[in-house]
Amino acid sequence: MKFFVDTADIVDIADLAETGLLDGVTTNPSLIAKSGRKFLDVIAEICAFVSGPVSAEVTALDTATMLKEARVLRRIASNVAIKVPLTWDGLKACKALTDDGAMVNVTLCFTANQALLAAKAGATFISPFIGRLDDIGQDGMQLIRDIRRIYDNYPHLKTEILSASIRNADHVTQAALAGSDVATVPPSVLRDLVKHPLTDKGLDAFLADWKKTGQSVL
Ligand code: E4P
């Protein structure tokens, strides 16, 4: 499963990129607002650090203006993926953009039918929001399983499932078990994935024993 990081914080992105784990980045208007920085500058900086897809979201509601915004965003770098909402206008923009060779991430997906429409419109990525479904008492992960099954029934659909709105490490495990192609993960959750108390305990014990030997490699 590919890892994207879900943030517009360039410091976090630079740090995580050093691990070699980052396959891409997703942003959204809320994350850009949180950064307090200019949208186009942030996307350009991210693209300089990360060679994989960097999702930049349009904010227009009609297809024609979405396409105008997409033209500006695509000029920033060749790895910009245009993020469009799962609306009729968003689907039309998706079709026009993918026909023109752009990567498109269709966002705010909450049903399997929406995911089917996005795939038929040629989406590069579909972003089902797990956490937001959990928030309203539904099983977000079941949506990932359903979409996986539907896409696998129709192998000509090439859209990648990008599990989004991930809130914890178990979401990452479950998304991988469900066969999600990508998970976009907040930096804090990505850092949590490395942690286990037995790793820390084991390391402490090894270092204590090593100290007893009185040796040094350097
Ligand atoms: C994905 O592209 C979205 O930016 C993100 O995963 C939304 O997550 P949230 O529901 O935690 O805001």
XYZ file of C-alpha atoms and ligand atoms in Angstrom, residues 6 26-28 31 83 105 107 127 129 131-132 162 164-167 184, ligand 1:
30
model
C -2.416 14.400 4.530
C -2.854 15.238 -0.163
C -4.030 18.705 0.803
C -7.466 20.246 1.079
C -5.358 22.160 5.578
C -8.650 17.172 -6.554
C -8.313 12.687 -7.195
C -12.705 13.572 -3.083
C -10.957 9.255 -1.826
C -13.507 9.309 3.901
C -13.181 8.755 9.721
C -16.059 11.034 8.773
C -7.092 6.245 -1.681
C -8.787 9.155 3.399
C -9.920 10.712 6.669
C -7.722 8.228 8.505
C -7.661 8.907 12.227
C -3.429 9.241 3.115
C -8.137 13.623 2.077
O -7.685 13.910 0.996
C -8.633 14.599 3.046
O -7.795 15.732 2.971
C -8.576 14.131 4.478
O -8.179 12.789 4.581
C -9.758 14.510 5.291
O -9.572 14.040 6.613
P -10.442 14.553 7.840
O -11.802 13.935 7.762
O -9.704 14.072 9.049
O -10.504 16.052 7.730
